Coordinates of C-alpha atoms in Angstrom, one line a residue:
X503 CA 0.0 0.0 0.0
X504 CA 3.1 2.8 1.1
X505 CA 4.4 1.4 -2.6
X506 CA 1.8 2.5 -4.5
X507 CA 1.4 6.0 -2.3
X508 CA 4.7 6.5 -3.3
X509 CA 4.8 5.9 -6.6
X510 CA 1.6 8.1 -7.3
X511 CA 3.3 10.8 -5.5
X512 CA 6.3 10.4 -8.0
X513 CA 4.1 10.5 -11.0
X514 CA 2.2 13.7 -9.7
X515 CA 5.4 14.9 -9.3
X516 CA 5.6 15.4 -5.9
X517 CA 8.1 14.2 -3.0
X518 CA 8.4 13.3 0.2
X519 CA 10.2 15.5 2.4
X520 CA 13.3 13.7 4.5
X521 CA 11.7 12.4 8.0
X522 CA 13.7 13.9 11.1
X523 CA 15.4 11.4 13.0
X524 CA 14.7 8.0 13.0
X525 CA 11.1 8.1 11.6
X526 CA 12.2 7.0 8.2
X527 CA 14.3 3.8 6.8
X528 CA 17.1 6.0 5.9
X529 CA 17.3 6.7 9.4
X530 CA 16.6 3.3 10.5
X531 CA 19.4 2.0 8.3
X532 CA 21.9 4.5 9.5
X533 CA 21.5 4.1 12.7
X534 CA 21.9 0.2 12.1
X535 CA 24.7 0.4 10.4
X536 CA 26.4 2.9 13.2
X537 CA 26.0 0.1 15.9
X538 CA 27.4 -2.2 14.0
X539 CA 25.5 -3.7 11.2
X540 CA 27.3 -5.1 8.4
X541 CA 25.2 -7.5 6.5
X542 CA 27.3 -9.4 3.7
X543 CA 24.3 -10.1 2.0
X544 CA 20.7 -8.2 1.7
X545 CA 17.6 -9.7 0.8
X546 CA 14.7 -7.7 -0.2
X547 CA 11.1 -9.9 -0.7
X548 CA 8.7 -8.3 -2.6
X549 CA 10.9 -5.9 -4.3
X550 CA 8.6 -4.0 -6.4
X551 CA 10.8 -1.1 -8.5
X552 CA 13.6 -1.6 -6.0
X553 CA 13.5 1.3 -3.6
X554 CA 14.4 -0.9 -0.8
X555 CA 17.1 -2.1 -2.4
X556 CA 18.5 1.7 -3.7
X557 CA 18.6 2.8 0.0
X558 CA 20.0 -0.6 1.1
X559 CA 22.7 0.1 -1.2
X560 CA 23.6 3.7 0.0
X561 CA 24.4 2.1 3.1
X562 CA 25.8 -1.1 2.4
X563 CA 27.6 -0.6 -1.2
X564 CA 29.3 -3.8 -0.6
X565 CA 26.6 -6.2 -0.4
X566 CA 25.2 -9.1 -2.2
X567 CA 22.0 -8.2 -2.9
X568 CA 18.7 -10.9 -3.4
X569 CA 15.8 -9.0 -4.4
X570 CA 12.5 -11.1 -4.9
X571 CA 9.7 -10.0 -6.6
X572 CA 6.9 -11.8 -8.7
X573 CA 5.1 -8.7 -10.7
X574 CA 7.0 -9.6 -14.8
X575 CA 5.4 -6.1 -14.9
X576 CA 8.6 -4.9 -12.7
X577 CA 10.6 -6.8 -13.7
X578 CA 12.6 -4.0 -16.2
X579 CA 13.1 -1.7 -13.4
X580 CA 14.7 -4.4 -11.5
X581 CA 16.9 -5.6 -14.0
X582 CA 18.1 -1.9 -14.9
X583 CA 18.9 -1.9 -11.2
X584 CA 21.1 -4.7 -11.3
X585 CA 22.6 -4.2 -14.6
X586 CA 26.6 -3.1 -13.7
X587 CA 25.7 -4.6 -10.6
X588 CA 27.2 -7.9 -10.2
X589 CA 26.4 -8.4 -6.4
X590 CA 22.7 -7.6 -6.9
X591 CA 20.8 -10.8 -8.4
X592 CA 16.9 -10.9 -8.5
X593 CA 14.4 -14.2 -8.7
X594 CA 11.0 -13.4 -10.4
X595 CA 8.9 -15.2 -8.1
X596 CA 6.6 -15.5 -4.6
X597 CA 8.8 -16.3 -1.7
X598 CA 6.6 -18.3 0.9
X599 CA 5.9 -21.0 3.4
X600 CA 6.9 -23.8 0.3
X601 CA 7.7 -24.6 -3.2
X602 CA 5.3 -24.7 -5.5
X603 CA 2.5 -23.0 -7.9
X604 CA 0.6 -20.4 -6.1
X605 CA -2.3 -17.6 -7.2
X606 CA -1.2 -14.2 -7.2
X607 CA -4.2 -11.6 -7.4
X608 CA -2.4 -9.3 -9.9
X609 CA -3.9 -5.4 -8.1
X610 CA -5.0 -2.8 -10.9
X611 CA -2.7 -1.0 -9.2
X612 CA 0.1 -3.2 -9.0
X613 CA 1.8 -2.6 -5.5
X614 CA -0.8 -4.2 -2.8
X615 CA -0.9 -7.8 -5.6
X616 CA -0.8 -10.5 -3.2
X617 CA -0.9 -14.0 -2.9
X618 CA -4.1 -13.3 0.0
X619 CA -7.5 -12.0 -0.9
X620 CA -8.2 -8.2 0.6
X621 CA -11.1 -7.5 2.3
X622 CA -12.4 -5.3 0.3
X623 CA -16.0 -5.2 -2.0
X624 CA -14.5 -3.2 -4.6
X625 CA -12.2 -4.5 -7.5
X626 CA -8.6 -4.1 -5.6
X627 CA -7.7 -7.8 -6.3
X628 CA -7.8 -7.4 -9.7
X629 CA -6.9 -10.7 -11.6
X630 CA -5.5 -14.0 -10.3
X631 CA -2.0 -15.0 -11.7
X632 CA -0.3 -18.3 -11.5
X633 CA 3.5 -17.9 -10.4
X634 CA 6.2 -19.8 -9.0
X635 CA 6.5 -20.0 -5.1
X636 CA 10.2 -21.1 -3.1
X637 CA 10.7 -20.4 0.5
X638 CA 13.6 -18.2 1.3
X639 CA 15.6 -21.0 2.8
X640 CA 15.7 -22.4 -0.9
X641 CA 16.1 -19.4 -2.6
X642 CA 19.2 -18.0 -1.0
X643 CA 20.8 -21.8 -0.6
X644 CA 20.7 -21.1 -4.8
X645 CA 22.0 -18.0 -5.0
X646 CA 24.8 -18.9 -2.7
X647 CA 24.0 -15.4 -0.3
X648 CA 26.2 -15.3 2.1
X649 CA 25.6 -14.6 6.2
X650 CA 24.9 -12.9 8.3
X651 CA 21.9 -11.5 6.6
X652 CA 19.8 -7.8 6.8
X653 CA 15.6 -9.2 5.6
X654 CA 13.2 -6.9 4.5
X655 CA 9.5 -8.1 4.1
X656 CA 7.1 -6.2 2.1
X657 CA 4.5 -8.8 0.9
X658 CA 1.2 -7.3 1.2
X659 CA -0.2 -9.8 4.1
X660 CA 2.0 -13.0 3.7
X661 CA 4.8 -11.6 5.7
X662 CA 4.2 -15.3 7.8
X663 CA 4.2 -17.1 5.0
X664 CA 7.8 -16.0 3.9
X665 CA 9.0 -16.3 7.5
X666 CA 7.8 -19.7 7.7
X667 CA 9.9 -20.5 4.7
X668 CA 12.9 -18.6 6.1
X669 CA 13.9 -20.7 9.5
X670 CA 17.6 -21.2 7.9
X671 CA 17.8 -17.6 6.8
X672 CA 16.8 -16.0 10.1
X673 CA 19.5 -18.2 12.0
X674 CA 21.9 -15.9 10.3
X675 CA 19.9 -12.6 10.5
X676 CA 21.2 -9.5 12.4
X677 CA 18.1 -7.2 11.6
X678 CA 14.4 -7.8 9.9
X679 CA 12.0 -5.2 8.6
X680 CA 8.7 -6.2 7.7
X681 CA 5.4 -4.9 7.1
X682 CA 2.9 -5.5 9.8
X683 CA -1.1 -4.6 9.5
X684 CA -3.1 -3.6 12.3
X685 CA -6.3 -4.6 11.0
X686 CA -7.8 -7.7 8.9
X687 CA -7.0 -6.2 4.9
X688 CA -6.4 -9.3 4.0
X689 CA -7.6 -12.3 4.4
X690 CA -5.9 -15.3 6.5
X691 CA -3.3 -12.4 6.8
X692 CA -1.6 -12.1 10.7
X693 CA -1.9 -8.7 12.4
X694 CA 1.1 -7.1 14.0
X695 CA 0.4 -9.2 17.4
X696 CA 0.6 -12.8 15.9
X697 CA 4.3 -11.2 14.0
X698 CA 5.0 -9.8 17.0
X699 CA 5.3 -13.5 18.4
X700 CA 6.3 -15.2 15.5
X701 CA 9.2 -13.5 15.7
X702 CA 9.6 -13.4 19.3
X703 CA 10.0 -17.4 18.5
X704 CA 12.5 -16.8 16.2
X705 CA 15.0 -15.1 18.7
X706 CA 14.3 -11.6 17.6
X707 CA 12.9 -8.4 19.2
X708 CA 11.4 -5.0 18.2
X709 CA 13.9 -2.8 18.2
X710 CA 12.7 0.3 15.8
X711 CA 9.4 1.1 14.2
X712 CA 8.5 3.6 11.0
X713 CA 6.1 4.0 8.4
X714 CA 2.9 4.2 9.9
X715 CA 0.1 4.1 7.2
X716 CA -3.8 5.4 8.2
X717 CA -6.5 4.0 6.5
X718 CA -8.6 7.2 4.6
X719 CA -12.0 4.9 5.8
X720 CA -11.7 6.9 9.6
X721 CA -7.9 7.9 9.8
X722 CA -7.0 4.4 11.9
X723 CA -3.5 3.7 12.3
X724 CA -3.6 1.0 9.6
X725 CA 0.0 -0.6 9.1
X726 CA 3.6 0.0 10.2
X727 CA 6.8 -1.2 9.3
X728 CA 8.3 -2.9 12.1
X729 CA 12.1 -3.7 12.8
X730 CA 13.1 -6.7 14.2
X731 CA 17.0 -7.1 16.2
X732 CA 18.3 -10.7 17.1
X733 CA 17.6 -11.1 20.9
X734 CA 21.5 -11.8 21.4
X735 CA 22.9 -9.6 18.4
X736 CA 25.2 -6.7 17.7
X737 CA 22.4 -4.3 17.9
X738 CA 21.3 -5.2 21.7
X739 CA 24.3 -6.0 22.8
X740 CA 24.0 -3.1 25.7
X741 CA 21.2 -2.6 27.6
X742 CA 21.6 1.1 29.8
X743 CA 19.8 3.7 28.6
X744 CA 22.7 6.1 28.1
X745 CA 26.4 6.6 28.9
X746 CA 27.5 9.0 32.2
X747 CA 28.0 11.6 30.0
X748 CA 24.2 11.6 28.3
X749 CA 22.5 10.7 31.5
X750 CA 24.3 13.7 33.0
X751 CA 23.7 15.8 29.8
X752 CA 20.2 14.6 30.2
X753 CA 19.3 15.4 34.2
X754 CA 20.8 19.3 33.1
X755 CA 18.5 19.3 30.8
X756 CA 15.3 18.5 32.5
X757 CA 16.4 20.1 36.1
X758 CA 16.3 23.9 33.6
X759 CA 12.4 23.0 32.3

């Protein structure tokens, strides 16, 4: 759904202005990277025209790249992103729970196509497409990615369904961000509490959130990209709030308010 708000904005000509702070992936990604993330290989499910991957590779140039993405229809973009690339690779299929043939209802508008039906009595799930499914374990076995790994999630409701798929892959994960929906859109889809402790199982927790998305039914907070840290990893290695310095810094500056 954020995709396809974007890309509207971008053919209306209109940008976002940079979030302050840690409210945006950039700043997610920075401030990943300055404690200490250094993924040898990034792995971007449900691609679309790669601007996951474009900021991924601001900050981590020297990365393999996997991006997976179904849609043929984006297909060119993604190729042009990888051309001169060697590192970057890209598998034109549905990442989920196993192999096989699954049905991909192809949106009109492209971004929210998912493998899950929407709840929704309008025509937003467009046309059903078969397309080749793999789970992530398989997929990155092939492409010989190497750990530790940095997963981004953006399938439009089947965010469990890749996880499932991925038990291999997130034994090797430092940091996961994923898509997470507050309210049934789709069908069979989990809301943020069953990802929440899906991934808890896994031997990650929350660590950073962005992206929050607001349905235009009644303005409800609607989805929000959630990041995920390995319980024991780099990123929560320390646990104090701040360092002397700060917490003194801190106490001057609420003793003056």
């Amino acid at each position: 759904m954020k995709r396809a708000f974007l890309y509207l904005l971008g053919r209306l000509g209109y940008d976002l202005v940079k979030c302050p702070g840690r409210i945006s992936l950039n700043g997610v990604l920075a401030n990943a990277k300055r404690n200490g993330l250094t993924p040898k290989s990034i792995l971007d499910i449900g691609a679309g025209r790669g601007e996951f991957t474009r900021q991924a590779l601001n900050h981590f140039p020297d990365a393999g790249i996997l991006m997976v993405e179904p849609l043929v229809e984006f297909a060119p973009a993604l190729s042009a992103l990888a051309t001169g690339r060697p590192k970057v690779r890209l598998a034109n299929l549905v990442a989920s729970d196993r192999a096989g043939t699954v049905r991909l209802n192809v949106h009109p508008d492209l971004f929210g196509s998912s493998i899950l039906l929407e709840r929704e009595e309008t025509d937003v799930n467009g046309v059903p497409r078969a397309v080749e499914a793999e789970t992530l374990d398989t997929l990155v076995h092939r492409h010989a990615m190497a750990p530790p790994y940095l997963l981004k999630i953006d399938v439009q409701g089947a965010e469990g369904k890749v996880l499932a798929g991925a038990q291999r892959v997130l034994a090797e994960t430092e940091l996961v961000i994923l898509e997470a929906s507050l309210l049934h859109f789709f069908a069979d889809g989990p809301l943020i509490g069953a990802i929440l402790a899906q991934m808890e199982m896994a031997g990650f927790a929350l660590y950073d959130l962005f992206g929050l998305t607001h349905r235009p039914l009644d303005g409800a907070l609607a989805q929000a990209d959630l990041v995920f840290a390995r319980t024991k990893g780099i990123l929560r290695r320390r646990h104090t709030y701040a360092t002397p310095e700060q917490r003194q810094a801190l106490t001057r500056r609420l003793r003056r308010t």
